[in-house]
Tab-separated table of C-alpha atoms in Angstrom:
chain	number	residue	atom	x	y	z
M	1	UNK	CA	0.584	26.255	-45.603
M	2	UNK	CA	3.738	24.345	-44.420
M	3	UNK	CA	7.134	25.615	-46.536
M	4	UNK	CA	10.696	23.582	-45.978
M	5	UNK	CA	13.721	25.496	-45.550
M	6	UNK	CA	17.200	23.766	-45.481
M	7	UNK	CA	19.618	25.760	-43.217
M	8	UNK	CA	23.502	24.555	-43.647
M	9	UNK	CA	25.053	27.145	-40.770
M	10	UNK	CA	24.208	29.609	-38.277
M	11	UNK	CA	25.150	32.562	-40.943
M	12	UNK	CA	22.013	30.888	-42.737
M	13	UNK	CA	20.140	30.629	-39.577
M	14	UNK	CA	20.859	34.527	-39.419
M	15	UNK	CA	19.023	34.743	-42.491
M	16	UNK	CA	16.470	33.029	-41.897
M	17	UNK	CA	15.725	34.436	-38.903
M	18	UNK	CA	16.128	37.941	-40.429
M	19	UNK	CA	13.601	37.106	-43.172
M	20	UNK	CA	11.113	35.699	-40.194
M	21	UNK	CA	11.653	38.391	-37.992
M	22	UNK	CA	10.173	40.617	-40.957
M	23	UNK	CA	6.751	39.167	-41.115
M	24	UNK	CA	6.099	39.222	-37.575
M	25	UNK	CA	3.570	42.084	-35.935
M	26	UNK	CA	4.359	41.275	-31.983
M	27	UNK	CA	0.856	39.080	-31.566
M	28	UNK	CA	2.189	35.630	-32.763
M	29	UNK	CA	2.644	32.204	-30.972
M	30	UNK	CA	5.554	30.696	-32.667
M	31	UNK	CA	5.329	26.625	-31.416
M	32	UNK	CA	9.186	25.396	-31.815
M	33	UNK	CA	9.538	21.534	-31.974
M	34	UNK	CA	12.723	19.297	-32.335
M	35	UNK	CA	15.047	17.334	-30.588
M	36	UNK	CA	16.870	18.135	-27.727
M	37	UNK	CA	19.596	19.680	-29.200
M	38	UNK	CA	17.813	20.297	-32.608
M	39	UNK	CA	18.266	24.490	-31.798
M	40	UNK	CA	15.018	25.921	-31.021
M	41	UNK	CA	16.908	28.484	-28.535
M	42	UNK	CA	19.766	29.071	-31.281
M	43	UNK	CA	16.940	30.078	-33.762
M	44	UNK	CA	15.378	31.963	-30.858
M	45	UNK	CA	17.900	33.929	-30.069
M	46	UNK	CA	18.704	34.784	-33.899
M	47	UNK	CA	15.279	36.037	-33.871
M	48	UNK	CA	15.128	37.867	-30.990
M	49	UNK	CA	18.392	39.728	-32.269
M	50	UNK	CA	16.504	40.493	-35.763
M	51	UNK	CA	13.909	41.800	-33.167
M	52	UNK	CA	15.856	44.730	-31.493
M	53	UNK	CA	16.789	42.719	-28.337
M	54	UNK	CA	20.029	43.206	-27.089
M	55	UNK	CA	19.762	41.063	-24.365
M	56	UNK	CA	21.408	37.574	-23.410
M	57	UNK	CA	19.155	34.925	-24.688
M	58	UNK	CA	18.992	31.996	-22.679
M	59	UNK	CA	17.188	29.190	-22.565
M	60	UNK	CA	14.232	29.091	-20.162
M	61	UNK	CA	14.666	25.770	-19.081
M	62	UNK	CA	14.893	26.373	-15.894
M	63	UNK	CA	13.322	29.984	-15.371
M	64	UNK	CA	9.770	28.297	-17.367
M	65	UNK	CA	9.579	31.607	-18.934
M	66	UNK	CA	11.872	34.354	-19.833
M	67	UNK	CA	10.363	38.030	-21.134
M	68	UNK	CA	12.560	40.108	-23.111
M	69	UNK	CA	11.629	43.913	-24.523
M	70	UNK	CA	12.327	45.137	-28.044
M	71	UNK	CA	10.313	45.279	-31.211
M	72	UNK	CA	7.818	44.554	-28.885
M	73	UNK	CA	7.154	42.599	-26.233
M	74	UNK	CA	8.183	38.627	-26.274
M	75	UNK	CA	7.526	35.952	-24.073
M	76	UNK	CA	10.085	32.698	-24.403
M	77	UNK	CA	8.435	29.744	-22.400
M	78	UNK	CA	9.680	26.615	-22.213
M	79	UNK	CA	7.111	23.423	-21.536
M	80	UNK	CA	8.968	20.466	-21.232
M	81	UNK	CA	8.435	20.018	-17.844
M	82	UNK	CA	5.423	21.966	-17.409
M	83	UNK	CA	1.860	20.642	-18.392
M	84	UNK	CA	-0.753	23.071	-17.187
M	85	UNK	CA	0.689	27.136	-17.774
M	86	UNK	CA	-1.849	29.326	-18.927
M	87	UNK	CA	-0.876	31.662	-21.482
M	88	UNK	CA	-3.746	33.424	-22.024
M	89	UNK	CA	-2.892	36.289	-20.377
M	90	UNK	CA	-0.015	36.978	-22.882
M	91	UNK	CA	-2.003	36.650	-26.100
M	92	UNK	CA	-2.282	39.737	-28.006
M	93	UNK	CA	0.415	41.326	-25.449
M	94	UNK	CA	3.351	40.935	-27.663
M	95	UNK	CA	4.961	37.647	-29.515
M	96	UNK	CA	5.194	34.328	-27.304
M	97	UNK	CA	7.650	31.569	-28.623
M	98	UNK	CA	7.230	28.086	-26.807
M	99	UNK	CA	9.674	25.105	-27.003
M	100	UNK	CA	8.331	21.861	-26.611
M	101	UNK	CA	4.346	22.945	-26.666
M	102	UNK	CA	1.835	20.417	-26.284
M	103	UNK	CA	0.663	21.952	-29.969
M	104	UNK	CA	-3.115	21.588	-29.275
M	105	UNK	CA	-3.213	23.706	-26.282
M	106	UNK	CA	-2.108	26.649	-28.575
M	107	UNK	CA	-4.548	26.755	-31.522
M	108	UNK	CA	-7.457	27.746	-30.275
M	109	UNK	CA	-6.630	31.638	-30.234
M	110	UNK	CA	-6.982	34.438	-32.436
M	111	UNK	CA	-3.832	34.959	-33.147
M	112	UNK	CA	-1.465	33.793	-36.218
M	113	UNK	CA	0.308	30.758	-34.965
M	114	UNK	CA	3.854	29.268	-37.032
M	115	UNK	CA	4.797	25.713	-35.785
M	116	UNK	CA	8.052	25.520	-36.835
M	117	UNK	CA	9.632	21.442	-36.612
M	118	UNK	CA	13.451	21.714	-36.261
M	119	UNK	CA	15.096	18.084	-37.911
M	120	UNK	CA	19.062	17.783	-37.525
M	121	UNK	CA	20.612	16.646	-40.669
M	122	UNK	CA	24.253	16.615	-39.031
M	123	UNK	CA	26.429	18.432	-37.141
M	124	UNK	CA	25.237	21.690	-38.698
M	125	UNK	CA	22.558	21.272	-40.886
M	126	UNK	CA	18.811	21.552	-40.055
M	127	UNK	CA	15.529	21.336	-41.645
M	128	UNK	CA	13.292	24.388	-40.838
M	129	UNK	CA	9.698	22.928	-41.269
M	130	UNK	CA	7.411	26.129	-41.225
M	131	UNK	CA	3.204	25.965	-41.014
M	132	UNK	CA	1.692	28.863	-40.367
M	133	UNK	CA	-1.897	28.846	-39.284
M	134	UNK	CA	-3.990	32.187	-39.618
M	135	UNK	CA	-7.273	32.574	-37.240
């Protein structure tokens, strides 16, 4: 099931997030696509605030993986240099977000996964593309 959400500002990202942050249980892989600059860490770290984590949220561009403690447990890996990390020692240990996944590589486990393709429409706006595939 893939659902299209147009998001105008970040007090509409806030929502959004809010609203997303709701449905998760802590044993998701959320798989965040766009364009450099499309705002896969700015949703992130709405999220992670909707999640209890109080935090900085940085990228992990250059860290590969950043884990934060709230809700529950979250991992926030990024892959755009990185081919070959194994996440399967994370799965089912709390919620992993990854920007720029090779998608495949991440559908294969028991968990609920959400890709979630980020589109710029200008300056502000964004298209929130949302599939969520159950195990």
């Amino acid at each position: 099931m893939t659902n299209k959400f147009v998001i105008k500002n970040l007090e509409e990202l806030n929502k959004f997030s809010e609203k997303f942050a709701k449905r998760l249980k802590g044993n998701e892989i959320i798989l965040l696509k766009g364009d450099l600059g499309a705002g896969k860490t700015t949703f992130t770290k709405y999220l992670l605030k909707h999640l209890n984590i109080d935090d900085d949220v940085v990228s992990p561009t250059f860290t590969i993986m950043n884990s934060y403690q709230g809700k529950f447990d979250i991992y926030h890996i990024d892959m755009y240099r990185v081919d070959n990390f194994d996440i399967s020692d994370l799965v089912d240990k709390g919620l992993i977000i990854i920007e720029w996944p090779k998608e495949e590589k991440f559908l294969n486990y028991k968990v609920p996964v959400y890709i979630i393709r980020i589109d710029v429409l200008d300056n502000e706006s964004r298209i929130f593309e949302v599939q969520e595939i159950s195990p």
